[in-house]
CSV table of N, CA and C in Angstrom, one decimal:
chain,number,residue,atom,x,y,z
A,299,MET,N,115.3,237.9,56.3
A,299,MET,CA,114.8,237.2,57.4
A,299,MET,C,113.3,236.9,57.1
A,300,SER,N,112.8,235.6,57.3
A,300,SER,CA,111.6,235.2,57.0
A,300,SER,C,110.6,235.8,57.9
A,301,ARG,N,109.3,235.8,57.5
A,301,ARG,CA,108.2,236.3,58.4
A,301,ARG,C,108.1,235.5,59.7
A,302,ASN,N,108.2,234.2,59.7
A,302,ASN,CA,108.2,233.6,60.9
A,302,ASN,C,109.3,233.9,62.0
A,303,VAL,N,110.4,234.2,61.5
A,303,VAL,CA,111.5,234.5,62.3
A,303,VAL,C,111.3,236.0,62.8
A,304,ARG,N,110.7,236.9,62.1
A,304,ARG,CA,110.5,238.2,62.4
A,304,ARG,C,109.1,238.4,63.2
A,305,SER,N,108.3,237.4,63.1
A,305,SER,CA,106.8,237.6,63.7
A,305,SER,C,106.8,237.8,65.2
A,306,ARG,N,107.6,236.9,65.9
A,306,ARG,CA,107.5,237.0,67.4
A,306,ARG,C,108.2,238.4,67.9
A,307,PRO,N,109.3,238.7,67.4
A,307,PRO,CA,109.9,240.1,67.8
A,307,PRO,C,109.0,241.2,67.4
A,308,LEU,N,108.3,241.2,66.3
A,308,LEU,CA,107.5,242.2,65.9
A,308,LEU,C,106.3,242.3,66.8
A,309,ASP,N,105.7,241.2,67.1
A,309,ASP,CA,104.6,241.1,68.0
A,309,ASP,C,105.1,241.7,69.4
A,310,GLU,N,106.2,241.3,69.8
A,310,GLU,CA,106.7,241.8,71.1
A,310,GLU,C,106.9,243.3,71.0
A,311,LEU,N,107.4,243.8,69.9
A,311,LEU,CA,107.6,245.2,69.8
A,311,LEU,C,106.4,246.0,69.8
A,312,SER,N,105.3,245.4,69.2
A,312,SER,CA,104.0,246.0,69.3
A,312,SER,C,103.5,246.1,70.7
A,313,VAL,N,103.7,245.1,71.4
A,313,VAL,CA,103.2,245.0,72.9
A,313,VAL,C,104.0,246.1,73.7
A,314,VAL,N,105.3,245.9,73.6
A,314,VAL,CA,106.2,246.8,74.4
A,314,VAL,C,105.9,248.4,73.9
A,315,SER,N,105.7,248.7,72.7
A,315,SER,CA,105.5,250.1,72.3
A,315,SER,C,104.2,250.5,72.9
A,316,ARG,N,103.1,249.8,73.0
A,316,ARG,CA,101.8,250.1,73.6
A,316,ARG,C,102.0,250.3,75.1
A,317,ARG,N,102.7,249.5,75.7
A,317,ARG,CA,102.9,249.6,77.1
A,317,ARG,C,103.8,251.0,77.4
A,318,TYR,N,104.8,251.1,76.5
A,318,TYR,CA,105.6,252.4,76.7
A,318,TYR,C,104.8,253.7,76.5
A,319,ALA,N,104.0,253.7,75.4
A,319,ALA,CA,103.0,254.8,75.4
A,319,ALA,C,102.1,255.0,76.6
A,320,ALA,N,101.6,253.9,77.0
A,320,ALA,CA,100.6,254.0,78.2
A,320,ALA,C,101.5,254.4,79.4
A,321,ALA,N,102.6,254.0,79.7
A,321,ALA,CA,103.5,254.4,80.9
A,321,ALA,C,103.7,255.7,80.9
A,322,TYR,N,103.6,256.6,79.9
A,322,TYR,CA,104.0,257.9,79.9
A,322,TYR,C,102.8,258.7,80.5
A,323,ALA,N,101.7,258.2,80.5
A,323,ALA,CA,100.5,258.9,81.0
A,323,ALA,C,100.6,259.3,82.6
A,324,PRO,N,100.9,258.2,83.3
A,324,PRO,CA,101.1,258.5,84.8
A,324,PRO,C,102.5,259.3,85.0
A,325,PHE,N,103.4,259.0,84.2
A,325,PHE,CA,104.7,259.6,84.4
A,325,PHE,C,104.6,261.1,84.2
A,326,HIS,N,103.7,261.5,83.2
A,326,HIS,CA,103.5,263.0,82.9
A,326,HIS,C,102.6,263.6,84.1
A,327,ARG,N,102.0,262.9,84.8
A,327,ARG,CA,101.1,263.5,85.8
A,327,ARG,C,101.9,264.1,87.0
A,328,ALA,N,102.9,263.6,87.3
A,328,ALA,CA,103.6,264.2,88.5
A,328,ALA,C,104.2,265.5,88.3
A,329,PRO,N,104.9,265.7,87.0
A,329,PRO,CA,105.5,267.0,86.8
A,329,PRO,C,104.3,267.9,86.5
A,330,ALA,N,103.3,267.5,85.7
A,330,ALA,CA,102.2,268.3,85.4
A,330,ALA,C,101.5,268.9,86.7
A,331,ASP,N,101.3,268.1,87.7
A,331,ASP,CA,100.8,268.5,88.9
A,331,ASP,C,101.7,269.5,89.6
A,332,ARG,N,103.0,269.2,89.5
A,332,ARG,CA,104.0,270.1,90.3
A,332,ARG,C,104.0,271.5,89.5
A,333,LEU,N,103.8,271.6,88.2
A,333,LEU,CA,103.8,272.8,87.5
A,333,LEU,C,102.3,273.5,87.3
A,334,GLY,N,101.4,272.8,87.9
A,334,GLY,CA,100.0,273.3,87.9
A,334,GLY,C,99.3,273.2,86.5
A,335,LEU,N,99.8,272.1,85.6
A,335,LEU,CA,99.3,272.0,84.4
A,335,LEU,C,98.4,270.6,84.3
A,336,HIS,N,97.5,270.5,83.3
A,336,HIS,CA,97.1,269.3,82.9
A,336,HIS,C,98.2,268.5,82.3
A,337,PRO,N,98.2,267.1,82.4
A,337,PRO,CA,99.1,266.3,81.7
A,337,PRO,C,99.2,266.4,80.2
A,338,THR,N,98.0,266.7,79.6
A,338,THR,CA,98.0,267.0,78.3
A,338,THR,C,98.7,268.2,77.8
A,339,ASP,N,98.5,269.2,78.7
A,339,ASP,CA,99.0,270.6,78.4
A,339,ASP,C,100.6,270.4,78.6
A,340,LEU,N,101.1,269.6,79.6
A,340,LEU,CA,102.4,269.4,79.7
A,340,LEU,C,103.1,268.7,78.5
A,341,ARG,N,102.5,267.8,77.9
A,341,ARG,CA,102.9,267.1,76.8
A,341,ARG,C,103.0,268.0,75.6
A,342,CYS,N,102.0,268.8,75.5
A,342,CYS,CA,101.8,269.8,74.4
A,342,CYS,C,102.9,270.9,74.4
A,343,LEU,N,103.3,271.3,75.7
A,343,LEU,CA,104.2,272.3,76.0
A,343,LEU,C,105.5,272.0,75.4
A,344,ASN,N,105.8,270.6,75.5
A,344,ASN,CA,107.1,270.1,75.1
A,344,ASN,C,107.3,270.4,73.5
A,345,LEU,N,106.3,270.2,72.7
A,345,LEU,CA,106.4,270.3,71.2
A,345,LEU,C,106.8,271.8,70.8
A,346,PRO,N,106.2,272.8,71.2
A,346,PRO,CA,106.7,274.1,70.8
A,346,PRO,C,108.1,274.4,71.4
A,347,ALA,N,108.5,273.8,72.4
A,347,ALA,CA,109.7,274.0,73.1
A,347,ALA,C,110.9,273.4,72.3
A,348,LEU,N,110.6,272.3,71.4
A,348,LEU,CA,111.5,271.6,70.6
A,348,LEU,C,111.7,272.4,69.4
A,349,GLU,N,110.8,273.4,69.0
A,349,GLU,CA,111.0,274.1,67.7
A,349,GLU,C,112.2,275.2,68.0
A,350,ARG,N,112.8,275.5,66.9
A,350,ARG,CA,114.0,276.4,67.0
A,350,ARG,C,113.6,277.9,67.2
A,351,GLU,N,112.3,278.2,66.7
A,351,GLU,CA,111.8,279.7,66.7
A,351,GLU,C,110.4,279.6,67.2
A,352,PRO,N,110.0,280.7,67.7
A,352,PRO,CA,108.6,280.9,68.0
A,352,PRO,C,107.6,280.3,66.9
A,353,VAL,N,106.5,279.8,67.2
A,353,VAL,CA,105.5,279.2,66.2
A,353,VAL,C,104.2,280.0,66.4
A,354,THR,N,103.5,279.8,65.3
A,354,THR,CA,102.2,280.4,65.2
A,354,THR,C,101.2,279.6,66.0
A,355,PRO,N,100.1,280.0,66.4
A,355,PRO,CA,99.1,279.1,67.1
A,355,PRO,C,98.6,277.9,66.1
A,356,GLY,N,98.6,278.3,64.7
A,356,GLY,CA,98.3,277.2,63.8
A,356,GLY,C,99.4,276.1,63.8
A,357,ARG,N,100.6,276.5,64.0
A,357,ARG,CA,101.7,275.5,64.0
A,357,ARG,C,101.5,274.6,65.3
A,358,VAL,N,101.1,275.3,66.5
A,358,VAL,CA,100.8,274.5,67.6
A,358,VAL,C,99.8,273.5,67.5
A,359,ALA,N,98.8,273.9,66.7
A,359,ALA,CA,97.7,273.0,66.4
A,359,ALA,C,98.2,271.8,65.5
A,360,GLU,N,99.1,272.1,64.6
A,360,GLU,CA,99.7,271.0,63.8
A,360,GLU,C,100.6,270.1,64.7
A,361,LEU,N,101.4,270.7,65.4
A,361,LEU,CA,102.4,269.9,66.3
A,361,LEU,C,101.6,269.0,67.4
A,362,THR,N,100.5,269.4,67.9
A,362,THR,CA,99.7,268.8,68.9
A,362,THR,C,98.6,267.9,68.4
A,363,GLY,N,98.2,268.2,67.1
A,363,GLY,CA,97.1,267.5,66.7
A,363,GLY,C,95.8,268.0,67.0
A,364,LEU,N,95.8,269.1,67.7
A,364,LEU,CA,94.6,269.7,68.1
A,364,LEU,C,93.9,270.6,67.0
A,365,THR,N,92.6,270.9,67.2
A,365,THR,CA,92.0,271.8,66.3
A,365,THR,C,92.6,273.2,66.6
A,366,THR,N,92.4,274.2,65.7
A,366,THR,CA,93.0,275.5,65.9
A,366,THR,C,92.3,276.3,67.2
A,367,GLY,N,91.0,275.9,67.4
A,367,GLY,CA,90.3,276.4,68.6
A,367,GLY,C,90.9,275.9,69.9
A,368,SER,N,91.1,274.6,69.9
A,368,SER,CA,91.7,273.9,71.1
A,368,SER,C,93.1,274.3,71.3
A,369,ALA,N,94.0,274.5,70.2
A,369,ALA,CA,95.3,274.9,70.3
A,369,ALA,C,95.3,276.4,70.9
A,370,THR,N,94.3,277.3,70.6
A,370,THR,CA,94.2,278.6,71.1
A,370,THR,C,94.0,278.5,72.5
A,371,ARG,N,93.1,277.7,72.9
A,371,ARG,CA,92.8,277.5,74.5
A,371,ARG,C,93.9,276.9,75.1
A,372,LEU,N,94.7,276.1,74.5
A,372,LEU,CA,96.0,275.5,75.1
A,372,LEU,C,96.9,276.6,75.3
A,373,VAL,N,97.2,277.3,74.3
A,373,VAL,CA,98.1,278.6,74.4
A,373,VAL,C,97.6,279.4,75.5
A,374,ASP,N,96.4,279.7,75.6
A,374,ASP,CA,95.9,280.5,76.7
A,374,ASP,C,96.1,280.0,78.0
A,375,ARG,N,96.0,278.6,78.4
A,375,ARG,CA,96.4,278.0,79.5
A,375,ARG,C,97.9,278.1,79.8
A,376,LEU,N,98.8,277.7,78.8
A,376,LEU,CA,100.1,277.9,78.9
A,376,LEU,C,100.7,279.2,79.2
A,377,GLU,N,100.0,280.2,78.6
A,377,GLU,CA,100.3,281.7,78.8
A,377,GLU,C,100.0,282.1,80.2
A,378,LYS,N,98.8,281.6,80.6
A,378,LYS,CA,98.4,282.0,82.1
A,378,LYS,C,99.3,281.4,83.0
A,379,ALA,N,99.8,280.2,82.9
A,379,ALA,CA,100.7,279.6,83.6
A,379,ALA,C,102.1,280.0,83.6
A,380,GLY,N,102.4,280.9,82.7
A,380,GLY,CA,103.8,281.6,82.5
A,380,GLY,C,104.7,280.8,81.7
A,381,HIS,N,104.4,279.8,80.9
A,381,HIS,CA,105.2,278.9,80.2
A,381,HIS,C,105.4,279.5,78.7
A,382,VAL,N,104.6,280.2,78.2
A,382,VAL,CA,104.6,280.8,76.8
A,382,VAL,C,104.1,282.2,76.9
A,383,VAL,N,104.6,282.9,75.9
A,383,VAL,CA,104.1,284.3,75.7
A,383,VAL,C,103.7,284.4,74.2
A,384,ARG,N,102.7,285.3,74.1
A,384,ARG,CA,102.4,285.6,72.6
A,384,ARG,C,103.1,286.9,72.2
A,385,GLU,N,103.7,286.9,71.0
A,385,GLU,CA,104.3,288.1,70.6
A,385,GLU,C,104.1,288.3,69.1
A,386,ARG,N,104.1,289.6,68.7
A,386,ARG,CA,104.0,290.0,67.4
A,386,ARG,C,105.1,289.6,66.5
A,387,ASP,N,104.9,289.0,65.4
A,387,ASP,CA,105.9,288.8,64.4
A,387,ASP,C,106.6,290.0,64.0
A,388,ALA,N,107.8,290.2,64.1
A,388,ALA,CA,108.5,291.5,63.7
A,388,ALA,C,108.5,291.7,62.1
A,389,ALA,N,108.3,290.6,61.5
A,389,ALA,CA,108.3,290.7,59.8
A,389,ALA,C,106.8,290.9,59.4
A,390,ASP,N,105.9,290.5,60.2
A,390,ASP,CA,104.5,290.7,59.9
A,390,ASP,C,103.7,291.0,61.1
A,391,ARG,N,103.4,292.2,61.5
A,391,ARG,CA,102.9,292.6,62.7
A,391,ARG,C,101.5,292.0,62.9
A,392,ARG,N,100.9,291.5,61.8
A,392,ARG,CA,99.4,290.9,61.9
A,392,ARG,C,99.6,289.6,62.6
A,393,ARG,N,100.7,288.9,62.3
A,393,ARG,CA,100.9,287.4,62.8
A,393,ARG,C,101.3,287.4,64.3
A,394,VAL,N,100.7,286.4,64.9
A,394,VAL,CA,101.1,286.4,66.4
A,394,VAL,C,102.0,285.1,66.5
A,395,LEU,N,102.9,285.1,67.2
A,395,LEU,CA,103.7,284.0,67.5
A,395,LEU,C,103.7,283.5,69.0
A,396,VAL,N,103.8,282.3,69.2
A,396,VAL,CA,104.0,281.7,70.5
A,396,VAL,C,105.3,281.4,70.8
A,397,ALA,N,105.9,281.9,71.9
A,397,ALA,CA,107.2,281.6,72.4
A,397,ALA,C,107.4,281.2,73.6
A,398,THR,N,108.1,280.1,73.9
A,398,THR,CA,108.2,279.6,75.3
A,398,THR,C,109.1,280.5,76.1
A,399,VAL,N,108.8,280.5,77.3
A,399,VAL,CA,109.6,281.3,78.3
A,399,VAL,C,110.8,280.5,78.8
A,400,ALA,N,112.0,280.9,78.4
A,400,ALA,CA,113.2,280.1,78.6
A,400,ALA,C,113.4,279.7,79.9
A,401,GLU,N,113.2,280.6,81.1
A,401,GLU,CA,113.4,280.2,82.4
A,401,GLU,C,112.5,279.1,82.7
A,402,ARG,N,111.2,279.2,82.3
A,402,ARG,CA,110.2,278.2,82.7
A,402,ARG,C,110.5,276.8,82.0
A,403,ILE,N,110.9,276.9,80.7
A,403,ILE,CA,111.4,275.6,80.1
A,403,ILE,C,112.6,275.0,80.8
A,404,ALA,N,113.5,275.8,81.2
A,404,ALA,CA,114.8,275.3,82.0
A,404,ALA,C,114.3,274.8,83.3
A,405,GLU,N,113.2,275.4,83.9
A,405,GLU,CA,112.8,274.8,85.2
A,405,GLU,C,112.1,273.4,84.9
A,406,PHE,N,111.5,273.5,83.9
A,406,PHE,CA,110.7,272.1,83.5
A,406,PHE,C,111.8,271.1,83.1
A,407,GLY,N,112.9,271.4,82.5
A,407,GLY,CA,114.0,270.5,82.1
A,407,GLY,C,114.6,270.0,83.4
A,408,ARG,N,114.9,270.9,84.3
A,408,ARG,CA,115.5,270.5,85.6
A,408,ARG,C,114.6,269.6,86.4
A,409,MET,N,113.4,269.8,86.5
A,409,MET,CA,112.4,269.0,87.2
A,409,MET,C,112.2,267.7,86.5
A,410,TRP,N,112.2,267.6,85.2
A,410,TRP,CA,112.2,266.4,84.5
A,410,TRP,C,113.3,265.6,84.7
A,411,GLU,N,114.5,266.2,84.7
A,411,GLU,CA,115.8,265.3,84.9
A,411,GLU,C,115.7,264.8,86.4
A,412,ARG,N,115.2,265.6,87.4
A,412,ARG,CA,115.1,265.0,88.8
A,412,ARG,C,114.1,263.8,88.9
A,413,LEU,N,113.0,264.1,88.2
A,413,LEU,CA,111.9,263.2,88.2
A,413,LEU,C,112.3,261.8,87.6
A,414,GLY,N,112.9,261.9,86.3
A,414,GLY,CA,113.3,260.8,85.5
A,414,GLY,C,114.6,260.2,86.0
A,415,GLY,N,115.2,260.9,86.9
A,415,GLY,CA,116.6,260.5,87.3
A,415,GLY,C,117.4,260.5,86.0
A,416,ASP,N,118.6,259.8,86.2
A,416,ASP,CA,119.6,259.7,85.0
A,416,ASP,C,119.1,258.6,84.1
A,417,TRP,N,118.7,258.9,82.9
A,417,TRP,CA,118.2,257.9,81.9
A,417,TRP,C,119.3,257.2,81.2
A,418,THR,N,120.5,257.8,81.4
A,418,THR,CA,121.7,257.3,80.6
A,418,THR,C,122.0,255.9,81.0
A,419,PRO,N,122.0,255.4,82.2
A,419,PRO,CA,122.2,253.9,82.5
A,419,PRO,C,121.4,252.9,81.8
A,420,LEU,N,120.2,253.4,81.2
A,420,LEU,CA,119.3,252.4,80.6
A,420,LEU,C,120.0,252.0,79.2
A,421,SER,N,120.9,252.8,78.9
A,421,SER,CA,121.5,252.6,77.5
A,421,SER,C,122.9,252.2,77.6
A,422,ASP,N,123.4,252.1,78.9
A,422,ASP,CA,124.9,251.8,79.1
A,422,ASP,C,125.3,250.6,78.3
A,423,ASP,N,124.5,249.5,78.3
A,423,ASP,CA,124.9,248.2,77.7
A,423,ASP,C,124.6,248.2,76.1
A,424,LEU,N,124.2,249.4,75.5
A,424,LEU,CA,124.0,249.4,74.1
A,424,LEU,C,125.1,250.0,73.2
A,425,ALA,N,125.5,249.4,72.2
A,425,ALA,CA,126.4,250.0,71.4
A,425,ALA,C,125.9,251.1,70.5
A,426,GLY,N,126.7,251.9,70.0
A,426,GLY,CA,126.2,253.1,69.2
A,426,GLY,C,125.4,252.7,68.1
A,427,THR,N,125.7,251.6,67.4
A,427,THR,CA,124.9,251.2,66.3
A,427,THR,C,123.5,250.7,66.8
A,428,GLU,N,123.4,250.1,68.0
A,428,GLU,CA,122.1,249.8,68.5
A,428,GLU,C,121.2,251.0,68.9
A,429,LEU,N,121.9,252.0,69.5
A,429,LEU,CA,121.3,253.2,69.7
A,429,LEU,C,120.7,253.9,68.5
A,430,ALA,N,121.5,253.8,67.4
A,430,ALA,CA,121.1,254.5,66.1
A,430,ALA,C,119.9,253.7,65.6
A,431,VAL,N,119.8,252.4,65.8
A,431,VAL,CA,118.6,251.7,65.3
A,431,VAL,C,117.4,252.1,66.1
A,432,ILE,N,117.5,252.3,67.5
A,432,ILE,CA,116.4,252.9,68.2
A,432,ILE,C,116.0,254.1,67.7
A,433,VAL,N,116.9,255.0,67.6
A,433,VAL,CA,116.6,256.4,67.2
A,433,VAL,C,115.9,256.3,65.7
A,434,ARG,N,116.4,255.6,64.9
A,434,ARG,CA,115.7,255.5,63.6
A,434,ARG,C,114.3,254.9,63.7
A,435,ARG,N,114.0,254.0,64.6
A,435,ARG,CA,112.8,253.4,64.8
A,435,ARG,C,111.8,254.5,65.3
A,436,MET,N,112.3,255.1,66.5
A,436,MET,CA,111.5,256.1,67.1
A,436,MET,C,111.1,257.3,66.0
A,437,ARG,N,112.1,257.7,65.2
A,437,ARG,CA,111.8,258.7,64.2
A,437,ARG,C,110.6,258.3,63.2
A,438,ARG,N,110.7,257.0,62.8
A,438,ARG,CA,109.8,256.4,61.8
A,438,ARG,C,108.4,256.3,62.6
A,439,THR,N,108.4,256.0,63.9
A,439,THR,CA,107.2,255.9,64.6
A,439,THR,C,106.5,257.3,64.8
A,440,VAL,N,107.3,258.4,65.0
A,440,VAL,CA,106.8,259.7,65.0
A,440,VAL,C,106.2,260.1,63.6
A,441,GLU,N,107.0,259.7,62.5
A,441,GLU,CA,106.5,260.1,61.1
A,441,GLU,C,105.2,259.3,60.9
A,442,SER,N,105.2,258.1,61.3
A,442,SER,CA,104.0,257.1,60.8
A,442,SER,C,102.7,257.6,61.7
A,443,GLY,N,103.0,258.0,63.0
A,443,GLY,CA,102.0,258.4,63.8
A,443,GLY,C,101.2,259.8,63.2
A,444,ALA,N,102.1,260.7,62.7
A,444,ALA,CA,101.6,261.8,62.1
A,444,ALA,C,100.7,261.5,60.9
A,445,GLU,N,101.2,260.6,60.1
A,445,GLU,CA,100.5,260.1,58.8
A,445,GLU,C,99.2,259.5,59.3
A,446,GLN,N,99.2,258.6,60.3
A,446,GLN,CA,98.0,257.9,60.8
A,446,GLN,C,97.0,259.0,61.2
A,447,ALA,N,97.5,259.9,62.0
A,447,ALA,CA,96.6,261.0,62.5
A,447,ALA,C,95.9,261.8,61.4
A,448,VAL,N,96.4,261.8,60.3
A,448,VAL,CA,95.7,262.6,59.2
A,448,VAL,C,94.8,261.5,58.5
A,449,ARG,N,95.2,260.3,58.4
A,449,ARG,CA,94.3,259.3,57.7
A,449,ARG,C,93.1,259.0,58.4
A,450,LEU,N,93.2,258.9,59.7
A,450,LEU,CA,92.0,258.4,60.6
A,450,LEU,C,90.8,259.3,60.4
A,451,PRO,N,91.0,260.7,60.6
A,451,PRO,CA,89.8,261.6,60.4
A,451,PRO,C,89.2,261.6,59.0
A,452,GLU,N,90.0,261.2,58.1
A,452,GLU,CA,89.6,261.2,56.8
A,452,GLU,C,88.9,259.9,56.4
A,453,GLY,N,88.9,258.9,57.3
A,453,GLY,CA,88.2,257.7,57.1
A,453,GLY,C,88.9,256.8,56.1
A,454,ARG,N,90.2,256.9,56.0
A,454,ARG,CA,91.0,256.1,55.1
A,454,ARG,C,91.7,255.0,55.8
A,455,VAL,N,91.3,254.7,57.0
A,455,VAL,CA,91.9,253.5,57.7
A,455,VAL,C,90.8,252.7,58.1
């Protein structure tokens, strides 16, 4: 496909992607207010919740892009709100792990479903191959965003 044929859809994708990202800011405010959290804390809570096992505060920093000090303060706020707990690593008692509180994460999930409604109809008219393309694009976007986040502070952009 030539650049001219791809140019317009790529430009449109750029605009839609920016609108998509911006739309999530007000969307996160409602559940954050309901849970007594700052919207940024709510977004950050989602990341450790997606991990399979409890994570270190350093990993929280990596996942969220925060400094270790800011990540520690984030964990403090989430712990105070009852969404995470700190626990000692059974294998290395010197290490502290951050674990999400299953009941609170389930509550968050139920509220998110009620707030967001049923998102499935948004994809009803898409074939499995189309959904796979969207998933692949979103994965690439996540990976690229992580790479850009490293490059920006280093002045390589």
